[in-house]
GROMACS .gro file of C-alpha atoms in nm:
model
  179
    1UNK     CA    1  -5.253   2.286  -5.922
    2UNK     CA    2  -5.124   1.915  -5.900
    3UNK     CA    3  -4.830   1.789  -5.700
    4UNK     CA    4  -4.603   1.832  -6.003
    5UNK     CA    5  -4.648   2.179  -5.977
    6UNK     CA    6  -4.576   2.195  -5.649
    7UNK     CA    7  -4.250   1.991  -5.586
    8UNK     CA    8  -4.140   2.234  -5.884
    9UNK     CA    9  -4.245   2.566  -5.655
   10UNK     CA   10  -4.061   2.378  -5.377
   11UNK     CA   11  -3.757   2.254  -5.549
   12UNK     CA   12  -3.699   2.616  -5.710
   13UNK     CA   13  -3.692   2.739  -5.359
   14UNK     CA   14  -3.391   2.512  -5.248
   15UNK     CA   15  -3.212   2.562  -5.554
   16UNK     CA   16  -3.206   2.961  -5.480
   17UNK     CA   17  -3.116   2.878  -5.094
   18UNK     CA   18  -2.846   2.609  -5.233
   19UNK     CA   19  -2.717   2.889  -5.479
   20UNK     CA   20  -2.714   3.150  -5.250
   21UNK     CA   21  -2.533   2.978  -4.984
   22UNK     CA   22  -2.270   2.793  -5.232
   23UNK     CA   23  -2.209   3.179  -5.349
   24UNK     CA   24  -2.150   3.289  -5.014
   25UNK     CA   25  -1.873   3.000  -4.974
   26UNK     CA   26  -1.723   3.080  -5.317
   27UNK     CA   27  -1.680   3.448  -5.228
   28UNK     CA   28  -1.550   3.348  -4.921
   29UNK     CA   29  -1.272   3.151  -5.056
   30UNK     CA   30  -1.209   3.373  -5.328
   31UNK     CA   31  -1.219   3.717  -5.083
   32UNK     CA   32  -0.990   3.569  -4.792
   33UNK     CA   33  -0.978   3.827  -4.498
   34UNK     CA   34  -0.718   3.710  -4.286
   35UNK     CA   35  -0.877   3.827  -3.919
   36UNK     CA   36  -0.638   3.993  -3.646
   37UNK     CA   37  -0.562   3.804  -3.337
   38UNK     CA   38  -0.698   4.029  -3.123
   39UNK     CA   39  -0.953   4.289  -3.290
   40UNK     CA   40  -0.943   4.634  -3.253
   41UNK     CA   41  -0.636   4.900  -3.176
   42UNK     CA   42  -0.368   4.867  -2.957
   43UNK     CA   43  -0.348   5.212  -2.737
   44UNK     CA   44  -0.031   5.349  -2.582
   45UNK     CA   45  -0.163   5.481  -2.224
   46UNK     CA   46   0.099   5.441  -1.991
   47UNK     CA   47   0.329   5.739  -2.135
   48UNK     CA   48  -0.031   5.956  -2.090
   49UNK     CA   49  -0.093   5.862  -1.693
   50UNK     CA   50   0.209   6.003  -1.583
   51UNK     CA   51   0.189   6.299  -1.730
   52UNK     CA   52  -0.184   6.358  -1.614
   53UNK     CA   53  -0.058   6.268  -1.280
   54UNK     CA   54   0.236   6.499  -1.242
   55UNK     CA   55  -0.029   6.750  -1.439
   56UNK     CA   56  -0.297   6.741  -1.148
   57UNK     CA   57  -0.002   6.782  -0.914
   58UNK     CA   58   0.079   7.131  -1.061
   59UNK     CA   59  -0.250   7.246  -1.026
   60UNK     CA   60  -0.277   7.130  -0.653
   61UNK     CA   61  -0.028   7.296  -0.569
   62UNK     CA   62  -0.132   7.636  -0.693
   63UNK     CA   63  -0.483   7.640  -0.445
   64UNK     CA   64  -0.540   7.795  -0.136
   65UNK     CA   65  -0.656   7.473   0.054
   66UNK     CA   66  -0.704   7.699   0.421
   67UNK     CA   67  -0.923   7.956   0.254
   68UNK     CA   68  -1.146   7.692   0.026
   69UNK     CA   69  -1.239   7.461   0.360
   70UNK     CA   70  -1.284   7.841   0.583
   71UNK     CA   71  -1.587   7.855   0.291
   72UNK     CA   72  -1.761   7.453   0.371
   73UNK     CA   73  -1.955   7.332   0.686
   74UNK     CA   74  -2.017   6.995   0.823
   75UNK     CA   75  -2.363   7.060   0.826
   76UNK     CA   76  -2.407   7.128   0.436
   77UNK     CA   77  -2.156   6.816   0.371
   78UNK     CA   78  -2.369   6.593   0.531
   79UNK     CA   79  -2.627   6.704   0.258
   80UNK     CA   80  -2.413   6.724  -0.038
   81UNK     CA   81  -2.278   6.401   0.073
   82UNK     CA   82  -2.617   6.212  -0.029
   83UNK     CA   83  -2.559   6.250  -0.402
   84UNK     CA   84  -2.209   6.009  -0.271
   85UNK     CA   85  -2.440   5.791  -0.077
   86UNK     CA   86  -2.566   5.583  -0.374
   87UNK     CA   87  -2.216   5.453  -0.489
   88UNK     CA   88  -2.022   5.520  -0.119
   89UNK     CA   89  -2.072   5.411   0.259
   90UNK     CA   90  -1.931   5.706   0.527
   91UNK     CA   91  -2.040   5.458   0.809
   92UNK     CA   92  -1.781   5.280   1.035
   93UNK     CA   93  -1.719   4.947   0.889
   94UNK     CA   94  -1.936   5.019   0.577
   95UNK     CA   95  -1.904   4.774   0.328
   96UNK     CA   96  -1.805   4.855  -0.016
   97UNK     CA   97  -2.116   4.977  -0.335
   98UNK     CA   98  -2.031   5.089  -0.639
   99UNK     CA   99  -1.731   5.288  -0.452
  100UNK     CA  100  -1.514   5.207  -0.201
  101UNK     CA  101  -1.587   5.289   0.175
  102UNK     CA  102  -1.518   5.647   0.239
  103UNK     CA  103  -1.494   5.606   0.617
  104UNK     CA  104  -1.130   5.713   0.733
  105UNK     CA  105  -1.085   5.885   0.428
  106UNK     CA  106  -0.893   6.189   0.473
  107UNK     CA  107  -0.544   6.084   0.524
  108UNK     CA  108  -0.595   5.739   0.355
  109UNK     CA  109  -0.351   5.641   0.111
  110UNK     CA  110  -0.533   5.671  -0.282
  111UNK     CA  111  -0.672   5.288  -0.353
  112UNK     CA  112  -0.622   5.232   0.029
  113UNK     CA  113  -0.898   5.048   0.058
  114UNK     CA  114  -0.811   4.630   0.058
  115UNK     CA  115  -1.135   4.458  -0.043
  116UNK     CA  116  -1.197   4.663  -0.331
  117UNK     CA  117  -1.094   4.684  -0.692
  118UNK     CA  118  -0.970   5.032  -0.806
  119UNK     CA  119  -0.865   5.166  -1.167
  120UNK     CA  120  -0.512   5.147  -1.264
  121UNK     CA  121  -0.492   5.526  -1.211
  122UNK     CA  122  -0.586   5.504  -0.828
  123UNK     CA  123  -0.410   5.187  -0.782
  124UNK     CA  124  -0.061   5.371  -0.866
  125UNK     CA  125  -0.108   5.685  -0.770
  126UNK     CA  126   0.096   5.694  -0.502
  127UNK     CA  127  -0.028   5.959  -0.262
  128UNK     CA  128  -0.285   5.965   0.035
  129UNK     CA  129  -0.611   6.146   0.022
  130UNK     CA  130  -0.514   6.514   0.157
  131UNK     CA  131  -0.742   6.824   0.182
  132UNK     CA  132  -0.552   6.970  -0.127
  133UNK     CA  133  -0.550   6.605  -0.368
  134UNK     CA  134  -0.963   6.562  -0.225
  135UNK     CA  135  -0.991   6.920  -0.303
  136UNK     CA  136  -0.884   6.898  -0.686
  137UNK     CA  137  -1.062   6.479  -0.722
  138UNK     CA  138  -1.421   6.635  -0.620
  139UNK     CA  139  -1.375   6.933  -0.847
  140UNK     CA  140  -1.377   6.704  -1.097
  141UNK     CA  141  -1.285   6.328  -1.092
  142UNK     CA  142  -1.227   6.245  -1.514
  143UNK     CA  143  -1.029   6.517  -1.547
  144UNK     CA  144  -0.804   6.509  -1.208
  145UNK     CA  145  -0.675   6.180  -1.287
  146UNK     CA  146  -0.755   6.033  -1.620
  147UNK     CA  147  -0.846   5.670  -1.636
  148UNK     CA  148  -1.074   5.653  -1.306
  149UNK     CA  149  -1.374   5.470  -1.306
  150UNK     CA  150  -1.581   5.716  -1.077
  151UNK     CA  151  -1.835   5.877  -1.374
  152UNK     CA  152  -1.915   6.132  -1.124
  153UNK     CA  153  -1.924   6.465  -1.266
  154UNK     CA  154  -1.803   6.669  -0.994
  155UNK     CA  155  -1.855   6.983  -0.755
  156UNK     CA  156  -1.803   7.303  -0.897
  157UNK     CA  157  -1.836   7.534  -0.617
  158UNK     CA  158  -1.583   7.545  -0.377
  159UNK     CA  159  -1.781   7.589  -0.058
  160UNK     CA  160  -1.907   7.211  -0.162
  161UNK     CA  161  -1.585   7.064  -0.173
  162UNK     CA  162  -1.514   7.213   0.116
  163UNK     CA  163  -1.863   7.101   0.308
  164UNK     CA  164  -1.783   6.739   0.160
  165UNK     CA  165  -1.388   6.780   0.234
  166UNK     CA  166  -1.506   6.847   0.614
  167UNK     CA  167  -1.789   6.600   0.666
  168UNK     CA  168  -1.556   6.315   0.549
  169UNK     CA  169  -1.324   6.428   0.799
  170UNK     CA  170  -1.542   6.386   1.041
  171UNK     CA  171  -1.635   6.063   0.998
  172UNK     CA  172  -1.285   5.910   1.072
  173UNK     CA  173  -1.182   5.746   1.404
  174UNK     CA  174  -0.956   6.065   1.417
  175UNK     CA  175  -1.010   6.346   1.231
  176UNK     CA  176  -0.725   6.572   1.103
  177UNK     CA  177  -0.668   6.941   1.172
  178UNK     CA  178  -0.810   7.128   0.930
  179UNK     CA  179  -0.531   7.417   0.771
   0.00000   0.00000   0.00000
């Protein structure tokens, strides 16, 4: 094979590349897509919050908070509370993981804590964390108030949320009466 051959092999080969790139530009000229601004959907949530909100209110209201934490002890929170203890601190002046600080807790206005960066849900939902709201969060957090970002998939059993409910009582510079 002599070098006439081969500039032929070679200039066949850019002539493709050259055709299949001026293609490309002549379809795109021909096919305009005019692109969005900003892409994807624009989803109404707002309207949704509130209702969840007022929603998990209801069902508070409807539990027996003095039986559920009769059924928990300290003891057993203090174990539970390990599964917490990757994304949470219980210490006094614990700094802040994946979660906020849960020392002081109970009592503790929802997205009290100053130094760290809650969900829109938490950050306006304006109540503090009481037996009863801690009660129905722990139970489970994605459905209690839609739009957190705790992933956590809850405690099921009631004696617990109660164990948990009492431990993070404890740790508090002063702990509330229990009902």
């Amino acid at each position: 094979m002599d070098s006439f051959e081969v500039n032929k092999i070679i200039a066949a080969i850019l002539m493709v590349a050259l055709l299949v790139i001026g293609l490309g530009k002549i379809a795109d000229g021909v096919f305009h897509v005019n692109k969005p601004k900003n892409p994807g959907y624009q989803v109404e949530v707002e309207s949704q919050l509130t209702s969840n909100t007022s929603q998990a209110a209801e069902i508070v209201e409807k539990v027996d908070i003095a039986a559920i934490m009769s059924l928990g002890d300290v003891a057993s929170g203090e174990k539970i509370f390990k599964k917490c203890a990757a994304c949470h601190s219980i210490n006094k002046g614990g700094k802040n993981k994946i979660g906020p600080a849960l020392y002081n807790v109970v009592g503790r206005a929802v997205g009290g804590v100053d130094d760290y960066k809650y969900s829109k849900t938490l950050a306006s939902y304006d109540k503090d964390w009481t037996f009863e709201e801690l009660n129905g969060f722990l139970q489970k957090p994605a459905t209690y108030l839609k739009g957190t970002k705790m992933s956590y998939a809850g405690l099921r059993k009631e004696k617990d949320r109660a164990s948990i409910i009492k431990y993070l009582n404890q740790n508090s510079d002063s702990p509330k009466l229990l009902p």
